[in-house]
N, CA, C and O atoms as a DFTB+ gen file, in Angstrom:
560 C
 N C O
     1  1     166.689      25.352      33.491
     2  2     166.611      26.345      32.317
     3  2     167.352      27.547      32.524
     4  3     168.058      27.962      31.604
     5  1     167.285      28.183      33.643
     6  2     168.026      29.290      33.974
     7  2     169.363      29.482      33.572
     8  3     169.787      30.551      33.134
     9  1     170.181      28.231      33.749
    10  2     171.629      27.955      33.357
    11  2     171.732      28.009      31.872
    12  3     172.684      28.668      31.455
    13  1     171.076      27.542      31.124
    14  2     170.904      27.535      29.418
    15  2     170.683      28.845      29.178
    16  3     171.444      29.279      28.313
    17  1     169.875      29.692      29.647
    18  2     169.600      30.898      29.232
    19  2     170.731      31.972      29.552
    20  3     170.941      32.951      28.836
    21  1     171.444      31.669      30.731
    22  2     172.520      32.472      30.952
    23  2     173.665      32.085      30.062
    24  3     174.391      33.006      29.688
    25  1     173.916      30.966      29.698
    26  2     174.852      30.408      28.900
    27  2     174.595      30.974      27.369
    28  3     175.528      31.356      26.664
    29  1     173.413      30.980      27.001
    30  2     173.156      31.355      25.712
    31  2     173.476      32.888      25.527
    32  3     174.104      33.386      24.592
    33  1     172.860      33.597      26.714
    34  2     173.280      35.137      26.516
    35  2     174.736      35.394      26.597
    36  3     175.267      36.356      26.042
    37  1     175.350      34.537      27.281
    38  2     177.026      34.744      27.315
    39  2     177.534      34.472      25.843
    40  3     178.158      35.353      25.252
    41  1     177.302      33.417      25.332
    42  2     177.849      33.170      24.196
    43  2     177.305      33.366      22.831
    44  3     177.958      32.996      21.855
    45  1     176.018      33.989      22.698
    46  2     175.407      34.567      21.639
    47  2     176.347      35.431      20.711
    48  3     176.499      35.178      19.516
    49  1     176.949      36.450      21.354
    50  2     177.571      37.163      20.468
    51  2     178.694      36.560      19.656
    52  3     178.974      36.885      18.502
    53  1     179.339      35.595      20.427
    54  2     180.643      34.907      19.782
    55  2     180.049      33.955      18.733
    56  3     180.707      33.675      17.731
    57  1     178.772      33.430      18.944
    58  2     178.202      32.537      17.890
    59  2     177.838      33.290      16.746
    60  3     177.783      32.730      15.651
    61  1     177.558      34.616      16.886
    62  2     177.184      35.337      15.691
    63  2     178.317      35.697      15.017
    64  3     178.347      35.810      13.792
    65  1     179.353      35.906      15.816
    66  2     180.759      36.209      14.752
    67  2     180.963      34.824      14.206
    68  3     181.156      34.760      12.992
    69  1     180.954      33.719      14.883
    70  2     181.187      32.549      14.166
    71  2     180.402      32.243      13.065
    72  3     180.957      31.624      12.157
    73  1     178.991      32.600      12.920
    74  2     178.084      32.495      11.933
    75  2     178.518      33.356      10.757
    76  3     178.424      33.026       9.575
    77  1     179.006      34.503      11.228
    78  2     179.528      35.317      10.086
    79  2     180.672      34.905       9.290
    80  3     180.781      35.052       8.072
    81  1     181.581      34.337      10.137
    82  2     182.882      33.759       9.629
    83  2     182.609      32.592       8.618
    84  3     182.987      32.598       7.446
    85  1     181.981      31.704       9.159
    86  2     181.590      30.468       8.267
    87  2     180.552      30.869       6.970
    88  3     180.816      30.452       5.842
    89  1     179.580      31.553       7.177
    90  2     178.881      32.085       5.888
    91  2     179.760      32.767       5.065
    92  3     179.701      32.511       3.862
    93  1     180.721      33.744       5.537
    94  2     181.541      34.478       4.603
    95  2     182.478      33.647       3.926
    96  3     182.820      33.870       2.765
    97  1     182.889      32.736       4.579
    98  2     184.005      31.692       4.028
    99  2     183.251      30.812       2.898
   100  3     183.843      30.596       1.841
   101  1     182.154      30.383       3.079
   102  2     181.432      29.710       2.099
   103  2     180.567      30.403       1.057
   104  3     179.941      29.755       0.218
   105  1     180.538      31.825       1.127
   106  2     180.067      32.570       0.255
   107  2     181.093      33.123      -0.803
   108  3     180.831      33.382      -1.978
   109  1     182.465      33.273      -0.093
   110  2     183.567      33.806      -0.799
   111  2     183.938      32.704      -1.890
   112  3     184.561      33.051      -2.893
   113  1     183.642      31.665      -1.740
   114  2     183.991      30.462      -2.855
   115  2     183.220      30.699      -3.941
   116  3     183.674      30.507      -5.070
   117  1     182.003      31.129      -3.741
   118  2     181.205      31.577      -5.126
   119  2     181.949      32.677      -5.881
   120  3     182.250      32.496      -7.061
   121  1     182.247      33.772      -5.267
   122  2     183.209      34.800      -6.082
   123  2     184.509      34.205      -6.671
   124  3     184.754      34.354      -7.868
   125  1     185.383      33.503      -5.815
   126  2     186.437      32.991      -6.266
   127  2     186.459      32.040      -7.348
   128  3     187.427      31.902      -8.096
   129  1     185.385      31.386      -7.426
   130  2     184.957      30.302      -8.507
   131  2     184.692      31.045      -9.682
   132  3     185.108      30.627     -10.762
   133  1     184.041      32.112      -9.597
   134  2     183.355      32.738     -10.914
   135  2     184.621      33.551     -11.465
   136  3     184.776      33.590     -12.686
   137  1     185.658      34.291     -10.512
   138  2     186.590      35.046     -11.033
   139  2     188.032      34.199     -11.504
   140  3     188.804      34.582     -12.383
   141  1     188.158      33.072     -10.756
   142  2     189.488      32.433     -10.982
   143  2     189.193      30.845     -11.149
   144  3     190.125      30.074     -11.381
   145  1     188.011      30.444     -11.037
   146  2     187.761      29.105     -11.270
   147  2     188.182      28.153     -10.198
   148  3     188.398      26.956     -10.393
   149  1     188.287      28.791      -9.017
   150  2     188.983      28.058      -7.900
   151  2     187.886      28.300      -6.903
   152  3     187.230      29.338      -6.991
   153  1     187.603      27.295      -5.827
   154  2     187.648      25.899      -6.132
   155  2     186.743      25.253      -7.009
   156  3     185.692      25.817      -7.314
   157  1     187.054      24.050      -7.481
   158  2     186.112      23.441      -8.425
   159  2     186.662      23.164      -9.852
   160  3     186.149      22.248     -10.495
   161  1     187.639      23.872     -10.372
   162  2     188.326      23.634     -11.669
   163  2     187.369      23.996     -12.803
   164  3     187.340      23.389     -13.873
   165  1     186.497      25.151     -12.452
   166  2     185.468      25.550     -13.550
   167  2     186.343      26.634     -14.239
   168  3     187.403      27.086     -13.804
   169  1     185.723      26.964     -15.368
   170  2     186.499      28.154     -16.189
   171  2     185.976      29.561     -15.687
   172  3     184.774      29.805     -15.575
   173  1     186.931      30.422     -15.410
   174  2     186.472      31.771     -14.910
   175  2     185.482      32.502     -16.053
   176  3     185.568      32.284     -17.261
   177  1     184.562      33.380     -15.445
   178  2     183.661      34.032     -16.237
   179  2     184.323      35.299     -16.751
   180  3     185.272      35.767     -16.121
   181  1     183.896      35.861     -17.818
   182  2     184.575      37.213     -18.243
   183  2     184.206      38.292     -17.215
   184  3     183.056      38.504     -16.831
   185  1     185.155      38.861     -16.864
   186  2     184.998      40.041     -15.889
   187  2     183.941      41.098     -16.146
   188  3     183.299      41.643     -15.249
   189  1     183.804      41.354     -17.501
   190  2     182.608      42.401     -17.853
   191  2     181.390      41.659     -18.377
   192  3     180.846      41.803     -19.472
   193  1     181.082      40.874     -17.427
   194  2     179.691      40.176     -17.595
   195  2     178.848      40.339     -16.449
   196  3     179.346      40.833     -15.437
   197  1     177.602      39.986     -16.459
   198  2     176.706      40.011     -15.218
   199  2     177.413      39.241     -14.088
   200  3     177.638      39.618     -12.938
   201  1     177.742      37.943     -14.753
   202  2     178.486      36.949     -13.793
   203  2     179.810      37.450     -13.256
   204  3     180.222      37.115     -12.146
   205  1     180.456      38.250     -14.059
   206  2     181.918      38.873     -13.550
   207  2     181.595      39.671     -12.554
   208  3     182.080      39.438     -11.447
   209  1     180.738      40.742     -12.737
   210  2     180.269      41.607     -11.518
   211  2     179.869      40.930     -10.434
   212  3     180.138      41.317      -9.297
   213  1     179.148      39.791     -10.704
   214  2     178.448      39.340      -9.324
   215  2     179.683      38.571      -8.693
   216  3     179.692      38.421      -7.471
   217  1     180.797      38.042      -9.513
   218  2     181.844      37.526      -8.727
   219  2     182.992      38.549      -8.090
   220  3     183.773      38.182      -7.211
   221  1     182.983      39.704      -8.584
   222  2     183.608      40.919      -7.888
   223  2     182.875      41.352      -6.685
   224  3     183.564      41.794      -5.765
   225  1     181.677      41.305      -6.541
   226  2     180.799      41.530      -5.574
   227  2     180.835      40.615      -4.429
   228  3     180.834      40.995      -3.258
   229  1     180.867      39.383      -4.816
   230  2     180.945      37.957      -3.932
   231  2     182.395      38.058      -3.294
   232  3     182.601      37.968      -2.084
   233  1     183.413      38.265      -4.295
   234  2     184.817      38.220      -3.373
   235  2     185.049      39.402      -2.527
   236  3     185.556      39.189      -1.426
   237  1     184.762      40.614      -2.856
   238  2     184.999      41.815      -2.041
   239  2     184.103      41.655      -0.870
   240  3     184.514      41.634       0.290
   241  1     182.700      41.530      -1.271
   242  2     182.059      41.537      -0.102
   243  2     182.176      40.249       0.886
   244  3     182.016      40.378       2.100
   245  1     182.456      39.052       0.303
   246  2     182.867      37.907       1.248
   247  2     184.055      38.137       1.936
   248  3     184.165      37.592       3.034
   249  1     185.016      38.865       1.500
   250  2     186.348      39.165       2.249
   251  2     185.710      40.122       3.396
   252  3     185.707      39.761       4.572
   253  1     185.197      41.301       3.000
   254  2     184.723      42.169       4.092
   255  2     184.034      41.641       5.053
   256  3     184.324      42.061       6.173
   257  1     183.091      40.741       4.978
   258  2     182.422      39.884       5.762
   259  2     183.100      39.081       6.723
   260  3     182.938      39.097       7.943
   261  1     184.009      38.255       5.935
   262  2     185.001      37.403       6.675
   263  2     185.782      38.091       7.929
   264  3     185.807      37.620       9.066
   265  1     186.416      39.296       7.504
   266  2     187.053      40.077       8.346
   267  2     186.217      40.712       9.460
   268  3     186.712      41.050      10.535
   269  1     184.968      40.851       9.161
   270  2     184.020      41.555       9.800
   271  2     184.258      43.013       9.778
   272  3     184.198      43.634      10.839
   273  1     184.551      43.682       8.547
   274  2     185.245      45.048       8.254
   275  2     183.916      45.555       7.317
   276  3     183.599      45.102       6.217
   277  1     183.307      46.517       8.004
   278  2     182.105      47.251       7.406
   279  2     181.231      46.192       7.142
   280  3     180.762      46.013       6.018
   281  1     180.973      45.460       8.127
   282  2     179.918      44.436       8.233
   283  2     178.563      44.671       7.771
   284  3     178.034      43.922       6.950
   285  1     177.962      45.713       8.281
   286  2     176.433      46.052       7.936
   287  2     176.446      46.430       6.515
   288  3     175.627      45.883       5.777
   289  1     177.259      47.283       6.040
   290  2     177.278      47.921       4.660
   291  2     177.546      46.657       3.824
   292  3     176.785      46.421       2.886
   293  1     178.541      45.849       4.083
   294  2     178.972      44.612       3.141
   295  2     177.510      43.769       2.954
   296  3     176.879      43.572       1.916
   297  1     177.207      43.348       4.332
   298  2     175.996      42.610       4.378
   299  2     174.854      43.199       3.542
   300  3     174.221      42.435       2.812
   301  1     174.564      44.414       3.592
   302  2     173.593      45.136       2.773
   303  2     173.762      44.946       1.355
   304  3     172.756      44.683       0.695
   305  1     174.631      45.018       0.915
   306  2     175.102      44.761      -0.660
   307  2     175.014      43.326      -1.065
   308  3     174.439      42.989      -2.100
   309  1     175.592      42.470      -0.239
   310  2     175.327      41.134      -0.460
   311  2     173.980      40.544      -0.476
   312  3     173.676      39.645      -1.260
   313  1     173.088      41.103       0.481
   314  2     171.803      40.696       0.801
   315  2     170.946      41.116      -0.718
   316  3     170.157      40.373      -1.301
   317  1     171.308      42.349      -1.097
   318  2     170.560      42.817      -2.340
   319  2     170.894      41.921      -3.568
   320  3     170.034      41.438      -4.304
   321  1     172.324      41.739      -3.719
   322  2     172.655      40.814      -4.869
   323  2     171.996      39.495      -4.584
   324  3     171.610      38.901      -5.590
   325  1     171.808      38.973      -3.552
   326  2     171.317      37.623      -3.568
   327  2     169.592      37.690      -3.895
   328  3     168.926      36.756      -4.341
   329  1     169.161      38.873      -3.588
   330  2     167.660      38.816      -3.897
   331  2     167.613      39.101      -5.378
   332  3     166.747      38.502      -6.016
   333  1     168.444      39.956      -6.041
   334  2     168.517      40.140      -7.455
   335  2     168.853      38.898      -8.173
   336  3     168.248      38.649      -9.216
   337  1     169.812      38.038      -7.696
   338  2     170.153      36.693      -8.309
   339  2     168.943      35.890      -8.297
   340  3     168.619      35.284      -9.319
   341  1     168.130      35.818      -7.066
   342  2     167.199      34.840      -7.023
   343  2     165.923      35.284      -7.987
   344  3     165.178      34.452      -8.504
   345  1     165.788      36.643      -8.146
   346  2     164.521      37.118      -8.941
   347  2     165.108      36.884     -10.383
   348  3     164.270      36.470     -11.185
   349  1     166.193      37.039     -10.799
   350  2     166.556      37.105     -12.052
   351  2     167.017      35.802     -12.710
   352  3     166.833      35.565     -13.904
   353  1     167.683      34.897     -11.781
   354  2     168.113      33.740     -12.407
   355  2     167.121      32.527     -11.916
   356  3     166.875      31.651     -12.745
   357  1     166.600      32.444     -10.742
   358  2     165.977      31.325     -10.084
   359  2     164.324      31.338     -10.340
   360  3     163.678      30.447     -10.890
   361  1     163.878      32.444      -9.856
   362  2     162.560      32.540      -9.902
   363  2     161.804      32.493     -11.387
   364  3     160.647      32.074     -11.352
   365  1     162.271      32.833     -12.532
   366  2     161.365      32.762     -13.610
   367  2     161.258      31.196     -14.021
   368  3     160.525      30.879     -14.958
   369  1     162.027      30.187     -13.281
   370  2     161.857      28.795     -13.670
   371  2     160.696      28.161     -12.845
   372  3     160.137      27.163     -13.301
   373  1     160.306      28.692     -11.651
   374  2     159.351      28.025     -10.976
   375  2     159.157      29.080      -9.779
   376  3     159.985      29.941      -9.481
   377  1     157.996      28.880      -9.183
   378  2     157.612      29.769      -7.876
   379  2     158.392      28.997      -6.830
   380  3     158.874      29.650      -5.904
   381  1     158.559      27.791      -6.864
   382  2     159.066      27.190      -5.501
   383  2     160.557      27.152      -5.646
   384  3     161.158      26.725      -6.631
   385  1     161.179      27.733      -4.367
   386  2     162.745      27.561      -4.596
   387  2     163.310      26.150      -4.499
   388  3     164.373      25.867      -5.051
   389  1     162.715      25.403      -3.908
   390  2     163.338      23.983      -4.220
   391  2     163.203      23.404      -5.580
   392  3     163.865      22.400      -5.846
   393  1     162.439      23.913      -6.445
   394  2     162.003      23.521      -7.886
   395  2     163.096      24.234      -8.591
   396  3     163.843      23.593      -9.331
   397  1     163.273      25.700      -8.397
   398  2     163.959      26.537      -9.264
   399  2     165.510      26.460      -8.690
   400  3     166.362      27.105      -9.302
   401  1     165.854      25.771      -7.657
   402  2     167.272      25.559      -7.268
   403  2     167.676      26.825      -6.589
   404  3     168.875      27.076      -6.473
   405  1     166.721      27.684      -6.107
   406  2     166.931      28.970      -5.518
   407  2     167.211      29.100      -3.968
   408  3     167.395      30.203      -3.454
   409  1     167.234      27.972      -3.280
   410  2     167.187      27.811      -1.959
   411  2     168.471      28.532      -1.421
   412  3     168.333      29.322      -0.488
   413  1     169.642      28.319      -1.926
   414  2     170.632      28.780      -1.359
   415  2     170.782      30.434      -1.518
   416  3     171.334      31.076      -0.624
   417  1     170.289      31.041      -2.636
   418  2     170.321      32.283      -2.803
   419  2     169.292      33.053      -1.746
   420  3     169.568      34.140      -1.239
   421  1     168.254      32.435      -1.534
   422  2     167.193      32.932      -0.473
   423  2     167.902      32.963       0.974
   424  3     167.923      33.965       1.688
   425  1     168.464      31.755       1.294
   426  2     169.018      31.536       2.501
   427  2     170.154      32.717       2.887
   428  3     170.230      33.310       3.963
   429  1     170.989      32.885       1.746
   430  2     172.148      33.639       1.825
   431  2     171.535      35.310       2.035
   432  3     172.051      36.153       2.769
   433  1     170.379      35.486       1.229
   434  2     169.794      36.879       1.300
   435  2     169.512      36.936       2.747
   436  3     170.138      37.796       3.366
   437  1     168.668      36.167       3.428
   438  2     168.131      36.537       4.748
   439  2     169.159      36.511       5.705
   440  3     169.055      37.229       6.699
   441  1     170.128      35.794       5.547
   442  2     171.446      35.596       6.638
   443  2     172.065      37.034       6.541
   444  3     172.297      37.687       7.558
   445  1     172.322      37.502       5.283
   446  2     172.841      38.861       4.958
   447  2     172.001      39.691       5.680
   448  3     172.545      40.432       6.499
   449  1     170.877      39.731       5.570
   450  2     169.877      40.821       6.059
   451  2     170.084      40.673       7.585
   452  3     170.271      41.700       8.236
   453  1     170.066      39.619       8.126
   454  2     170.300      39.604       9.409
   455  2     171.430      40.250      10.046
   456  3     171.260      40.894      11.081
   457  1     172.685      40.117       9.454
   458  2     173.970      40.671       9.505
   459  2     173.870      42.235       9.533
   460  3     174.486      42.902      10.364
   461  1     173.004      42.816       8.514
   462  2     173.033      44.231       8.384
   463  2     172.269      44.735       9.726
   464  3     172.575      45.875      10.076
   465  1     171.306      44.039      10.539
   466  2     170.832      44.477      11.764
   467  2     171.647      43.968      13.125
   468  3     171.679      44.691      14.121
   469  1     172.275      42.724      13.093
   470  2     173.009      42.394      14.113
   471  2     174.446      42.629      14.148
   472  3     175.056      42.390      15.190
   473  1     175.055      43.077      13.111
   474  2     176.550      43.284      12.837
   475  2     177.394      42.030      12.898
   476  3     176.883      40.951      12.597
   477  1     178.584      42.110      13.248
   478  2     179.461      41.155      12.893
   479  2     179.843      40.509      14.266
   480  3     180.455      39.444      14.194
   481  1     179.560      41.017      15.525
   482  2     179.808      40.507      16.707
   483  2     181.259      40.935      17.327
   484  3     181.965      41.798      16.805
   485  1     181.550      40.334      18.314
   486  2     182.826      40.870      18.969
   487  2     184.063      40.380      18.276
   488  3     185.100      41.007      18.497
   489  1     184.106      39.240      17.384
   490  2     185.229      38.769      16.690
   491  2     185.097      39.445      15.390
   492  3     184.775      38.776      14.408
   493  1     185.337      40.822      15.282
   494  2     185.374      41.458      14.086
   495  2     186.201      42.665      13.989
   496  3     186.331      43.313      15.028
   497  1     186.821      43.111      12.857
   498  2     187.497      44.219      12.768
   499  2     186.715      45.330      13.229
   500  3     187.291      46.183      13.904
   501  1     185.391      45.467      12.953
   502  2     184.747      46.650      13.186
   503  2     184.738      46.856      14.829
   504  3     184.869      47.959      15.359
   505  1     184.576      45.701      15.494
   506  2     184.594      45.860      17.044
   507  2     186.047      46.363      17.433
   508  3     186.083      47.164      18.367
   509  1     187.199      46.020      16.871
   510  2     188.310      46.410      17.224
   511  2     188.771      47.759      16.904
   512  3     189.841      48.163      17.357
   513  1     187.972      48.543      16.089
   514  2     188.352      49.759      15.558
   515  2     187.550      50.894      16.375
   516  3     186.365      51.145      16.155
   517  1     188.346      51.562      17.360
   518  2     187.572      52.619      18.098
   519  2     186.679      53.536      17.359
   520  3     185.584      53.890      17.796
   521  1     187.224      53.945      16.126
   522  2     186.473      54.794      15.338
   523  2     185.156      54.562      14.944
   524  3     184.241      55.377      15.064
   525  1     185.048      53.147      14.350
   526  2     183.915      52.374      14.073
   527  2     182.955      52.162      15.126
   528  3     181.753      52.430      15.118
   529  1     183.724      51.594      16.120
   530  2     182.879      51.345      17.449
   531  2     181.907      52.382      18.017
   532  3     180.740      52.170      18.346
   533  1     182.626      53.622      18.084
   534  2     182.151      54.858      18.569
   535  2     181.045      55.585      17.785
   536  3     180.245      56.387      18.269
   537  1     181.116      55.199      16.543
   538  2     179.921      55.926      15.525
   539  2     178.874      55.076      15.394
   540  3     177.928      55.471      14.712
   541  1     178.810      53.762      15.999
   542  2     177.607      52.913      15.711
   543  2     177.609      52.192      14.581
   544  3     176.736      51.349      14.372
   545  1     178.741      52.480      13.596
   546  2     178.848      51.614      12.467
   547  2     179.143      50.245      12.819
   548  3     178.745      49.293      12.148
   549  1     179.926      50.127      13.998
   550  2     180.275      48.803      14.369
   551  2     179.235      47.663      14.589
   552  3     178.052      48.002      14.617
   553  1     179.527      46.452      14.735
   554  2     178.620      45.398      14.758
   555  2     178.122      45.126      16.166
   556  3     177.392      44.141      16.272
   557  1     178.396      45.851      17.315
   558  2     178.002      45.482      18.575
   559  2     176.548      46.022      18.677
   560  3     175.898      45.851      19.708
């Protein structure tokens, strides 16, 4: 077990970055679908609607998270957006997320909340910019 612990400690920061990248890429699709109907061939929503505002937040926030730029701030906004989405859209239908189809909103909310505290890891723009690294804004 000691070898596994040492291996886990060594690779944990890189897997944090990988988790951030994969989650951001998946989340970005929601914003792109709302704004441009891609992927999936759905019609774009009106920009000046609640769904349009969500699409802008998801696209910009998803890109920032994908790059690892201002990771903590972007993750904070995205976590809040997912909490609002859950309580406004899903929770009125049922108490149970599996029934109200809100599991993804809850999962994104808490993964983004984790990034607020963990940051983006070593594979992030935040980690590469000395000004952000030195002020503690960075993700390390």
